[in-house]
XYZ file of C-alpha atoms in Angstrom:
702
model
C -41.049 9.802 -67.165
C -43.651 7.045 -66.986
C -46.208 6.978 -64.200
C -44.678 3.720 -63.040
C -41.292 5.437 -62.676
C -42.931 8.324 -60.828
C -44.563 5.892 -58.444
C -41.324 4.020 -57.812
C -39.456 7.275 -57.235
C -42.096 8.420 -54.765
C -41.985 5.079 -52.965
C -38.194 5.376 -52.565
C -38.664 8.834 -51.070
C -41.343 7.505 -48.736
C -39.181 4.613 -47.468
C -35.993 6.652 -47.266
C -37.496 9.525 -45.301
C -39.305 7.073 -43.051
C -35.901 5.508 -42.204
C -34.414 8.972 -41.698
C -37.266 9.860 -39.345
C -36.649 6.649 -37.431
C -32.962 7.561 -36.994
C -33.856 11.082 -35.886
C -36.406 9.744 -33.395
C -33.743 7.391 -32.003
C -31.375 10.340 -31.530
C -34.035 12.332 -29.697
C -34.934 9.359 -27.485
C -31.268 9.002 -26.434
C -30.618 12.665 -25.782
C -29.918 11.868 -22.086
C -28.179 8.523 -22.618
C -24.593 8.727 -21.354
C -22.047 7.903 -24.022
C -24.586 7.833 -26.851
C -23.217 8.973 -30.221
C -25.748 10.560 -32.510
C -26.402 9.050 -35.916
C -26.777 10.927 -39.143
C -28.364 9.786 -42.378
C -26.545 10.297 -45.656
C -28.875 10.322 -48.678
C -27.880 9.571 -52.255
C -29.543 9.325 -55.636
C -30.780 5.872 -56.523
C -29.833 5.042 -60.096
C -30.122 2.257 -62.614
C -27.466 2.692 -65.213
C -27.444 6.421 -65.970
C -31.062 6.852 -65.023
C -32.124 8.299 -61.658
C -34.959 6.322 -60.129
C -35.323 8.031 -56.774
C -33.462 8.336 -53.475
C -31.841 5.925 -51.051
C -29.841 5.915 -47.826
C -26.123 5.906 -48.475
C -25.266 5.155 -44.837
C -26.377 5.707 -41.269
C -23.203 6.842 -39.564
C -22.267 7.246 -35.894
C -20.611 10.564 -35.197
C -17.357 9.747 -33.439
C -14.406 11.991 -32.561
C -11.547 9.511 -32.349
C -9.099 12.051 -30.955
C -11.371 13.097 -28.084
C -12.249 9.442 -27.397
C -8.554 8.621 -27.005
C -8.006 11.638 -24.769
C -11.023 10.660 -22.661
C -9.650 7.145 -22.202
C -6.287 8.533 -21.101
C -7.801 11.099 -18.721
C -10.126 8.481 -17.189
C -7.124 6.351 -16.186
C -5.365 9.376 -14.686
C -8.439 10.285 -12.673
C -8.964 6.689 -11.507
C -5.355 6.433 -10.263
C -5.580 9.442 -7.957
C -9.237 8.959 -7.041
C -8.697 5.606 -5.310
C -5.575 6.789 -3.520
C -7.252 9.973 -2.308
C -10.266 7.980 -1.076
C -8.061 5.649 0.983
C -6.149 8.644 2.346
C -9.456 10.121 3.477
C -10.064 6.943 5.469
C -6.516 7.156 6.812
C -7.122 10.669 8.144
C -10.029 9.272 10.145
C -7.738 6.588 11.552
C -5.094 9.117 12.590
C -7.629 11.526 14.093
C -7.694 15.304 14.034
C -4.677 17.111 15.428
C -6.564 18.167 18.542
C -8.610 15.026 19.073
C -7.869 12.910 22.124
C -6.980 9.863 20.005
C -4.381 11.593 17.843
C -0.742 10.630 18.188
C 0.583 14.101 18.898
C -1.929 14.627 21.718
C -1.122 11.220 23.183
C 2.635 11.759 23.182
C 2.227 15.230 24.694
C 0.030 13.787 27.438
C 2.634 11.086 28.018
C 5.423 13.584 28.623
C 3.159 15.697 30.806
C 2.686 12.649 33.030
C 6.487 12.204 33.195
C 6.818 15.853 34.190
C 4.258 15.352 36.965
C 6.026 12.155 38.050
C 9.333 13.980 38.471
C 7.748 16.287 41.073
C 7.189 13.402 43.502
C 8.232 9.995 42.111
C 7.223 8.210 45.329
C 3.571 9.239 45.010
C 1.529 6.255 43.791
C -1.178 8.227 41.896
C 1.502 9.921 39.805
C 3.026 6.532 38.977
C -0.382 5.111 38.062
C -1.071 8.137 35.832
C 2.259 7.727 34.017
C 1.641 4.007 33.448
C -1.887 4.787 32.248
C -0.584 7.315 29.720
C 1.992 4.784 28.525
C -0.761 2.205 28.012
C -2.968 4.743 26.232
C -0.113 5.729 23.953
C 0.587 2.060 23.209
C -3.090 1.384 22.521
C -3.241 4.339 20.125
C -0.168 3.178 18.223
C -1.454 -0.398 18.098
C -4.881 0.770 16.878
C -3.367 2.805 14.069
C -0.989 -0.016 13.110
C -3.898 -2.478 12.992
C -6.079 -0.142 10.948
C -3.262 0.533 8.501
C -3.192 -3.177 7.726
C -6.980 -3.012 7.530
C -6.704 -0.294 4.876
C -4.260 -2.478 2.942
C -6.831 -5.269 3.135
C -9.534 -2.870 1.922
C -7.321 -1.883 -1.011
C -6.854 -5.567 -1.804
C -10.624 -6.142 -1.734
C -11.075 -3.256 -4.150
C -8.392 -4.744 -6.398
C -10.395 -7.982 -6.589
C -13.524 -5.972 -7.419
C -11.775 -3.949 -10.117
C -10.351 -7.082 -11.739
C -13.873 -8.533 -11.866
C -15.100 -5.315 -13.483
C -12.380 -5.439 -16.143
C -12.894 -9.140 -16.877
C -16.642 -8.639 -17.317
C -16.065 -5.656 -19.599
C -13.543 -7.614 -21.696
C -16.073 -10.435 -22.101
C -18.662 -7.897 -23.239
C -16.279 -6.226 -25.697
C -15.214 -9.597 -27.068
C -18.857 -10.579 -27.686
C -19.681 -7.209 -29.244
C -16.628 -7.450 -31.503
C -18.078 -10.586 -33.120
C -21.605 -9.154 -33.403
C -20.405 -5.876 -34.907
C -18.177 -7.643 -37.419
C -21.077 -9.888 -38.476
C -23.439 -6.933 -38.908
C -20.862 -5.055 -40.942
C -20.421 -8.052 -43.249
C -24.198 -8.041 -43.815
C -23.992 -4.376 -44.786
C -25.801 -3.180 -41.676
C -24.878 -0.240 -39.452
C -24.610 -1.607 -35.856
C -24.413 1.840 -34.245
C -26.134 0.710 -31.054
C -23.728 -2.162 -30.603
C -20.779 0.142 -31.191
C -22.076 2.501 -28.511
C -22.259 -0.410 -26.061
C -18.706 -1.384 -26.939
C -17.473 2.166 -26.485
C -19.012 2.337 -23.013
C -17.420 -1.005 -22.065
C -14.043 0.276 -23.269
C -14.444 3.374 -21.087
C -15.148 1.077 -18.123
C -11.826 -0.709 -18.689
C -10.039 2.611 -19.265
C -10.767 3.914 -15.769
C -9.306 0.765 -14.210
C -6.315 0.236 -16.522
C -4.456 2.649 -18.777
C -5.225 1.253 -22.235
C -5.160 1.833 -25.963
C -8.190 0.702 -27.994
C -7.526 0.290 -31.722
C -10.237 -0.545 -34.249
C -8.947 -2.945 -36.889
C -9.973 -3.097 -40.542
C -12.225 -6.066 -39.777
C -14.102 -3.895 -37.220
C -12.679 -5.749 -34.205
C -11.299 -3.577 -31.399
C -7.994 -4.697 -29.934
C -7.075 -3.486 -26.442
C -3.592 -3.227 -24.987
C -2.136 -1.454 -21.997
C -0.250 1.722 -22.822
C 2.951 -0.239 -22.249
C 1.899 -2.826 -24.857
C 0.473 -5.813 -22.951
C -2.432 -7.345 -24.880
C -5.743 -7.491 -23.016
C -7.976 -8.326 -26.000
C -7.416 -9.311 -29.601
C -9.235 -11.937 -31.633
C -9.226 -14.016 -28.453
C -10.550 -13.108 -25.046
C -8.034 -12.475 -22.255
C -8.765 -12.582 -18.545
C -6.934 -11.315 -15.469
C -6.364 -13.760 -12.646
C -5.489 -12.891 -9.057
C -5.709 -14.880 -5.842
C -6.054 -12.637 -2.773
C -4.206 -13.713 0.373
C -7.172 -13.492 2.732
C -6.195 -11.661 5.892
C -3.579 -8.984 5.319
C -0.771 -8.836 7.876
C 2.679 -7.298 7.943
C 4.104 -10.651 6.829
C 1.779 -11.153 3.850
C 3.187 -11.713 0.383
C 0.693 -10.688 -2.283
C 0.331 -12.801 -5.384
C 0.967 -11.324 -8.798
C -1.871 -10.403 -11.133
C -1.538 -12.245 -14.414
C -3.177 -12.097 -17.843
C -4.286 -15.363 -19.502
C -5.507 -16.002 -23.049
C -8.859 -17.819 -23.130
C -9.270 -20.658 -25.613
C -12.161 -19.655 -27.883
C -13.250 -23.274 -28.319
C -13.077 -24.561 -24.752
C -13.421 -21.296 -22.818
C -10.517 -22.375 -20.613
C -7.859 -19.849 -19.636
C -4.320 -20.792 -20.613
C -1.920 -21.833 -17.872
C 0.674 -19.592 -19.514
C 0.470 -16.154 -18.013
C 1.939 -12.667 -18.293
C 2.400 -10.475 -15.189
C 0.058 -7.496 -15.337
C 1.495 -5.204 -12.684
C 4.672 -4.163 -14.570
C 2.454 -3.114 -17.489
C 0.296 -0.738 -15.424
C 1.009 2.982 -15.442
C -2.232 4.494 -14.140
C -5.889 3.666 -13.571
C -7.660 2.616 -10.396
C -5.843 -0.726 -10.323
C -2.400 0.899 -10.308
C -3.565 3.383 -7.685
C -4.838 0.631 -5.389
C -1.667 -1.449 -5.810
C 0.532 1.541 -4.993
C -1.531 2.301 -1.889
C -1.553 -1.316 -0.707
C 2.094 -2.145 -1.375
C 3.859 1.200 -1.197
C 2.087 4.176 0.354
C 0.419 2.408 3.288
C 3.534 0.296 3.887
C 5.684 3.429 4.051
C 3.276 4.990 6.536
C 3.283 1.786 8.607
C 7.098 1.769 8.566
C 7.112 5.421 9.663
C 4.717 4.587 12.491
C 6.966 1.680 13.465
C 10.015 3.952 13.502
C 8.240 6.476 15.719
C 6.888 3.795 18.069
C 10.141 1.884 18.366
C 12.137 5.008 19.187
C 9.676 5.887 21.951
C 9.919 2.325 23.277
C 13.696 2.146 22.926
C 14.455 5.529 24.479
C 12.091 5.003 27.421
C 13.591 1.555 27.969
C 17.096 3.059 27.841
C 16.208 5.338 30.757
C 14.378 2.608 32.661
C 17.263 0.144 32.287
C 19.683 2.679 33.738
C 17.555 3.144 36.859
C 16.102 0.913 39.535
C 12.874 0.408 41.409
C 12.892 0.953 45.176
C 13.241 -1.557 46.687
C 15.268 -3.261 43.972
C 13.554 -6.314 42.402
C 14.794 -9.790 43.287
C 15.522 -10.520 39.626
C 16.031 -8.662 36.357
C 15.137 -10.796 33.338
C 15.606 -9.688 29.743
C 14.105 -10.691 26.410
C 15.468 -13.193 23.924
C 18.375 -11.358 22.336
C 19.589 -14.238 20.179
C 23.014 -13.860 21.787
C 25.093 -16.986 22.491
C 27.452 -17.467 25.419
C 30.273 -18.237 22.977
C 29.807 -14.933 21.118
C 32.355 -12.185 21.468
C 30.604 -9.892 23.945
C 30.829 -6.854 21.619
C 30.701 -4.351 24.504
C 32.949 -1.449 25.334
C 33.083 0.473 28.621
C 32.050 -0.610 32.101
C 28.908 -1.528 34.068
C 28.251 -2.231 37.752
C 26.285 -5.220 39.083
C 25.032 -4.934 42.681
C 23.100 -6.978 45.228
C 21.115 -4.994 47.811
C 19.412 -6.005 51.038
C 15.881 -5.104 52.102
C 17.140 -1.725 53.332
C 18.480 -0.915 49.833
C 22.049 -1.149 51.106
C 24.649 -2.705 48.797
C 25.904 -6.036 50.127
C 28.059 -6.900 47.117
C 28.928 -5.195 43.839
C 31.302 -5.519 40.935
C 32.190 -3.153 38.105
C 32.885 -5.143 34.958
C 35.402 -3.684 32.525
C 34.619 -5.295 29.167
C 38.153 -4.652 28.037
C 39.251 -7.449 30.381
C 37.023 -10.215 28.973
C 36.486 -11.660 25.495
C 33.221 -13.566 25.285
C 29.751 -13.286 26.761
C 30.528 -16.296 28.928
C 33.728 -14.626 30.146
C 31.671 -11.630 31.259
C 29.137 -13.859 33.031
C 31.909 -15.759 34.807
C 33.603 -12.547 35.924
C 30.384 -11.203 37.466
C 29.494 -14.451 39.192
C 33.009 -14.738 40.567
C 32.997 -11.242 42.028
C 29.393 -10.718 43.138
C 28.332 -12.577 46.255
C 24.647 -13.399 46.553
C 23.800 -12.809 42.915
C 23.867 -14.820 39.691
C 24.179 -13.553 36.115
C 22.983 -16.130 33.575
C 22.244 -16.442 29.854
C 19.569 -19.020 29.100
C 18.543 -19.550 25.471
C 19.324 -15.952 24.605
C 17.702 -14.444 27.728
C 20.022 -12.662 30.155
C 19.054 -12.543 33.837
C 20.554 -11.273 37.068
C 19.029 -12.786 40.223
C 19.650 -12.349 43.951
C 20.173 -15.626 45.823
C 18.166 -14.559 48.865
C 14.488 -13.921 48.310
C 14.647 -10.752 50.442
C 17.518 -9.239 48.458
C 17.344 -7.221 45.277
C 19.607 -6.599 42.272
C 20.489 -3.537 40.228
C 22.624 -2.782 37.171
C 24.134 0.669 36.743
C 26.050 2.172 33.825
C 29.478 3.578 34.641
C 29.226 7.368 34.584
C 32.667 7.902 33.020
C 32.782 5.004 30.565
C 29.305 3.460 30.130
C 29.028 0.033 28.562
C 27.836 -0.060 24.973
C 26.981 -2.634 22.324
C 25.092 -1.478 19.261
C 24.751 1.893 20.988
C 23.054 0.415 24.095
C 24.165 -0.286 27.633
C 24.364 -3.823 29.008
C 20.940 -3.932 30.705
C 19.319 -2.014 27.840
C 20.792 -4.262 25.145
C 19.419 -7.382 26.799
C 16.170 -5.674 27.910
C 16.713 -6.666 31.521
C 14.689 -3.826 33.031
C 12.447 -2.751 30.153
C 9.369 -0.693 30.895
C 7.752 -1.143 27.477
C 7.503 -4.086 25.115
C 6.155 -4.675 21.610
C 5.552 -7.497 19.154
C 9.138 -7.456 17.966
C 12.484 -6.050 19.078
C 12.754 -2.302 19.407
C 16.019 -2.405 17.476
C 18.104 -4.648 15.224
C 21.461 -3.220 16.217
C 22.836 -6.659 16.950
C 26.318 -5.471 17.820
C 27.698 -8.366 15.798
C 30.506 -7.964 13.257
C 31.097 -9.414 9.816
C 33.987 -11.425 11.174
C 31.865 -13.020 13.902
C 30.572 -16.582 13.645
C 26.966 -16.316 12.528
C 25.810 -19.031 14.954
C 23.040 -20.444 12.745
C 24.567 -23.873 12.502
C 25.008 -25.779 9.257
C 21.533 -26.989 8.322
C 19.034 -24.133 8.211
C 17.794 -22.251 5.129
C 16.143 -18.870 4.537
C 14.013 -18.266 1.426
C 14.361 -14.580 0.550
C 12.689 -12.787 -2.342
C 12.985 -9.229 -3.597
C 9.491 -8.047 -4.470
C 7.859 -4.882 -5.691
C 4.273 -3.582 -5.707
C 1.765 -6.109 -6.999
C 3.844 -9.056 -5.831
C 6.292 -8.735 -8.735
C 9.392 -10.734 -7.918
C 12.670 -9.370 -9.235
C 14.895 -12.033 -7.692
C 14.889 -14.738 -5.055
C 17.484 -16.788 -3.213
C 17.703 -19.546 -0.641
C 20.441 -18.780 1.858
C 21.654 -22.224 2.869
C 23.819 -22.345 5.982
C 25.024 -25.808 5.060
C 26.966 -24.295 2.174
C 27.700 -20.724 3.227
C 30.765 -19.823 5.294
C 30.811 -19.774 9.083
C 30.889 -15.997 9.477
C 28.265 -13.296 9.161
C 30.365 -11.744 6.398
C 30.208 -14.968 4.377
C 26.398 -14.981 4.523
C 26.311 -11.322 3.443
C 28.628 -12.085 0.542
C 26.276 -14.858 -0.608
C 23.330 -12.463 -0.461
C 25.163 -9.774 -2.413
C 26.098 -12.284 -5.092
C 22.527 -13.599 -5.345
C 20.918 -10.150 -5.507
C 23.593 -8.416 -7.568
C 22.010 -5.639 -9.629
C 18.938 -5.553 -7.415
C 20.107 -4.713 -3.894
C 23.226 -4.463 -1.763
C 23.473 -5.936 1.732
C 25.747 -4.370 4.331
C 26.381 -4.516 8.084
C 26.966 -1.192 9.835
C 29.054 -0.466 12.917
C 26.162 -1.289 15.247
C 25.593 -4.676 13.641
C 22.457 -3.620 11.744
C 21.911 -5.434 8.452
C 20.566 -3.285 5.612
C 19.488 -4.050 2.044
C 19.757 -0.996 -0.212
C 17.771 -1.329 -3.476
C 19.565 -0.603 -6.726
C 18.410 2.218 -8.999
C 15.012 1.409 -10.461
C 14.064 -0.868 -7.565
C 13.437 1.740 -4.872
C 9.896 0.442 -4.269
C 11.059 -3.150 -3.817
C 11.676 -4.843 -0.483
C 13.087 -8.089 0.840
C 10.550 -10.581 2.129
C 11.071 -13.960 3.743
C 8.682 -16.765 2.793
C 10.274 -19.400 5.035
C 13.039 -19.508 7.609
C 13.904 -22.664 9.554
C 17.173 -21.360 10.946
C 17.904 -20.991 14.656
C 20.747 -19.185 16.355
C 22.029 -21.864 18.694
C 19.495 -22.799 21.373
C 17.849 -19.352 21.295
C 15.416 -20.300 18.522
C 15.931 -16.846 16.985
C 15.864 -17.054 13.187
C 18.162 -15.260 10.784
C 15.359 -13.003 9.541
C 14.131 -12.045 13.026
C 17.659 -11.562 14.377
C 18.511 -9.053 11.653
C 14.953 -7.831 10.945
C 14.980 -8.666 7.233
C 12.291 -6.749 5.337
C 9.750 -4.056 6.135
C 7.655 -6.590 8.013
C 9.739 -6.211 11.160
C 9.754 -2.428 10.984
C 5.957 -2.424 10.739
C 5.693 -4.950 13.574
C 7.474 -2.527 15.906
C 4.213 -0.570 16.177
C 2.150 -3.583 17.256
C 1.359 -4.644 20.826
C 3.167 -1.674 22.359
C 2.442 -1.594 26.073
C 3.766 -1.608 29.615
C 5.291 -4.877 30.748
C 2.693 -6.915 32.618
C 4.535 -7.051 35.957
C 5.068 -3.273 36.094
C 1.499 -2.521 35.000
C 0.299 -4.655 37.912
C 2.714 -3.123 40.435
C 3.594 0.595 39.992
C 6.338 0.272 42.625
C 8.390 -1.551 40.000
C 8.800 1.676 38.027
C 12.573 2.246 37.965
C 13.011 5.925 38.821
C 16.037 5.909 41.148
C 19.690 5.669 40.234
C 21.991 3.306 42.094
C 24.593 5.151 44.164
C 27.553 2.845 43.675
C 29.646 4.891 46.114
C 27.214 4.495 49.026
C 29.069 3.241 52.099
C 28.033 0.632 54.637
C 24.735 1.432 56.342
C 23.792 4.000 53.683
C 20.930 3.164 51.272
C 22.118 3.116 47.658
C 18.530 3.644 46.450
C 15.913 6.084 47.734
C 12.249 6.316 46.816
C 12.390 10.106 46.531
C 15.072 10.001 43.846
C 13.506 11.660 40.778
C 16.438 11.357 38.398
C 14.762 8.561 36.444
C 11.498 10.522 36.054
C 13.434 13.647 35.083
C 15.339 11.666 32.445
C 12.048 10.326 31.070
C 10.632 13.845 30.770
C 13.877 15.079 29.167
C 13.256 12.683 26.257
C 10.605 15.138 25.084
C 13.293 17.577 23.974
C 16.290 15.263 23.578
C 17.741 15.227 20.067
C 17.659 11.764 18.513
C 18.498 10.352 15.105
C 15.651 8.571 13.342
C 16.282 6.183 10.483
C 14.751 6.931 7.087
C 11.235 5.518 7.071
C 8.759 5.721 4.212
C 8.597 9.287 2.896
C 10.592 10.596 5.850
C 14.368 10.839 5.415
C 16.869 10.318 8.204
C 16.017 12.987 10.775
C 17.718 14.334 13.861
C 15.010 15.718 16.103
C 12.984 15.076 19.266
C 10.328 12.405 19.750
C 7.525 14.968 19.772
C 8.835 16.730 16.677
C 9.210 13.466 14.810
C 5.582 12.647 15.530
C 4.678 16.031 14.048
C 6.791 15.375 10.948
C 5.207 11.957 10.571
C 1.644 13.277 10.739
C 2.433 16.311 8.575
C 3.942 14.182 5.818
C 0.770 12.076 5.677
C -1.425 15.178 5.644
C 0.621 16.779 2.868
C 0.418 13.609 0.801
C -3.353 13.497 1.294
C -3.623 17.116 0.134
C -1.407 16.386 -2.878
C -3.502 13.404 -3.944
C -6.764 15.291 -3.468
C -5.476 18.175 -5.571
C -4.291 15.845 -8.325
C -7.578 13.954 -8.238
C -9.547 17.184 -8.614
C -7.311 18.322 -11.480
C -7.693 15.012 -13.320
C -11.438 15.005 -12.716
C -11.747 18.500 -14.183
C -9.687 17.455 -17.198
C -11.739 14.303 -17.722
C -15.036 16.154 -17.414
C -13.877 18.886 -19.790
C -12.864 16.351 -22.430
C -16.141 14.497 -21.963
C -18.109 17.717 -22.445
C -16.146 18.464 -25.611
C -16.650 14.920 -26.864
C -20.361 14.968 -26.113
C -20.688 18.378 -27.746
C -19.152 16.983 -30.909
C -20.882 13.614 -30.915
C -23.942 14.023 -28.710
C -27.518 14.903 -29.620
C -28.565 18.523 -30.294
C -32.343 18.666 -29.833
C -32.781 21.780 -31.979
C -30.879 20.184 -34.820
C -32.792 16.930 -34.538
C -36.185 18.671 -34.443
C -35.180 20.645 -37.520
C -34.225 17.398 -39.262
C -37.516 15.847 -38.240
C -39.457 18.689 -39.924
C -37.354 18.300 -43.090
C -37.860 14.528 -43.240
C -41.577 14.857 -42.425
C -42.043 17.365 -45.242
C -40.109 15.142 -47.616
C -42.177 12.158 -46.509
C -45.397 14.102 -47.023
C -44.229 15.244 -50.437
C -43.454 11.665 -51.459
C -46.842 10.583 -50.154
C -48.491 13.399 -52.152
C -46.621 12.282 -55.237
C -47.956 8.759 -54.781
C -51.480 10.167 -54.406
C -51.048 12.212 -57.600
C -49.683 9.239 -59.523
C -52.600 7.152 -58.292
C -55.055 9.804 -59.477
C -53.371 9.893 -62.886
C -53.615 6.102 -63.115
C -57.321 6.338 -62.311
C -57.785 8.979 -65.025
C -55.965 6.865 -67.593
C -58.020 3.832 -66.691
C -61.262 5.782 -67.060
C -60.237 7.016 -70.537
C -59.397 3.537 -71.736
C -62.719 2.303 -70.500
């Protein structure tokens, strides 16, 4: 071999080992860099023809375990899904309070019934009345606080959704840019290992938010799709768009999240979109959507069911009793009932006018079997009761004594009590309610399918059937100008419009239900606009029947004692009217504790609660239902925490395995450094030797 060839061979060894040392140094420098994949140098003989002329680098290769990378991406999405839900449940536990804390629901309801028990001992004692009203207000405030904070948690989930979408969009922009840079470097024959590490970390960022697949194409571009197949990145950039609603209320309708292709020339997102939510299976985004639109809604519905049964049952007792002395007037809430409606009642009820001594001056027991319409019932009472007037004004029923010094009372018949939708006359119209809330305590309208709906012939209701993430399965405008005149005709129209999605039905109490079809259990009816009005009452179709979860959630808002009673404890109705009291004998006495005893008895009375959220239909007491409600939330929190911990352990284990296979081993790198240093020194020594030989040859020739 010529000295020139020796020199060239030595130079190749010098340059090659210098590059190898540089790669090894880079590995050592990044030993603590998260997600860094070590690089190894492959050496090969440098040849010209069949002649070896030294050494060269074959490639500098990133060590990547594709299988573990895919598993890490999958496990990250699973962890993200449960992590966000568990975090929001932790906040929810703070809202609900500890079981023994003074602001917890079970403590509040127990304190409420204790005050009723104390009230029954001496119902005429003012401090006991004030204490009972105070406990009612405290209970209402607690329910209202929790209901408000539940919507606040939904709003927090929505804010996090916006943040996560921003994170994904930024990561997709980064991956898209790196795709181009990596492809260019590969075409030049370079090894862009650092760029590929950056891209891998950006992909992992997306993977925790959305369950994805990342596939490297032959041209070195990475394409990203959701596990279900929706493209998030190919040769073009894609971006997720979502417009938050602002303040989150029970009536809010969330917009869908959509994916838009970005024009590579103009940078403008296409107007054509693809819904993202149906494509999500796990990840933080799916977890937040499920909490916002499903889990927290179910809890809010359960709270509404608990609150409305407390309100309804207490009002049932209060409406069947009277204050002493009897009030001059009993005025109900807007029931949406028209005077021309069939009255819908069975049984009998007594209307009485009493003087200042609580003696009955006139009374009449109405048998609903003898009248047909609401107006017929009103006429019968007014004809037979002297000194009192029963009236229905724009849906509000009232019974008023003519003389300012007289009072009025309404008493259920003991043998055959009046009933419409499972409620007595005064209770149905809310004429002597103790508690009130934002919306009706029930939607048992007592109306039948054959009844005239009463919404005229011009109004419309825009109804949509939506799932989590604002996904709309179907929508329909119920137009009363084209539907039939009966309630049944409107229900038929709805069933035709939502066939395959949900079934509408009216039960024996006049309650309208919409049962989702299989596969749509998480969907719910929502009303975007409703300009209908039931006669002159102003009550809309959706509020009359309580269409959608909105109304069930609203039943937990603004729960409190009616203003007049809160201001005057003597208006507490705790005495029962003695309809058999003769002349000169008071029909009401202040010491009568039957009303207070009935209120306390509600603590153990067996009631039927409608299915609400995770709770099925239950037959139990008010106190027990509160316990079931809180326990179900606690169990769900424990379940999510356990699943989060399991997924975190799995993710961390896979990451450790991945890093063990692809990360930097300091001992190995230091060993390589010694090898490359020795090889470098040997090449340098060879150059020195060749130089000395050249000097010797030159001296001989001279």
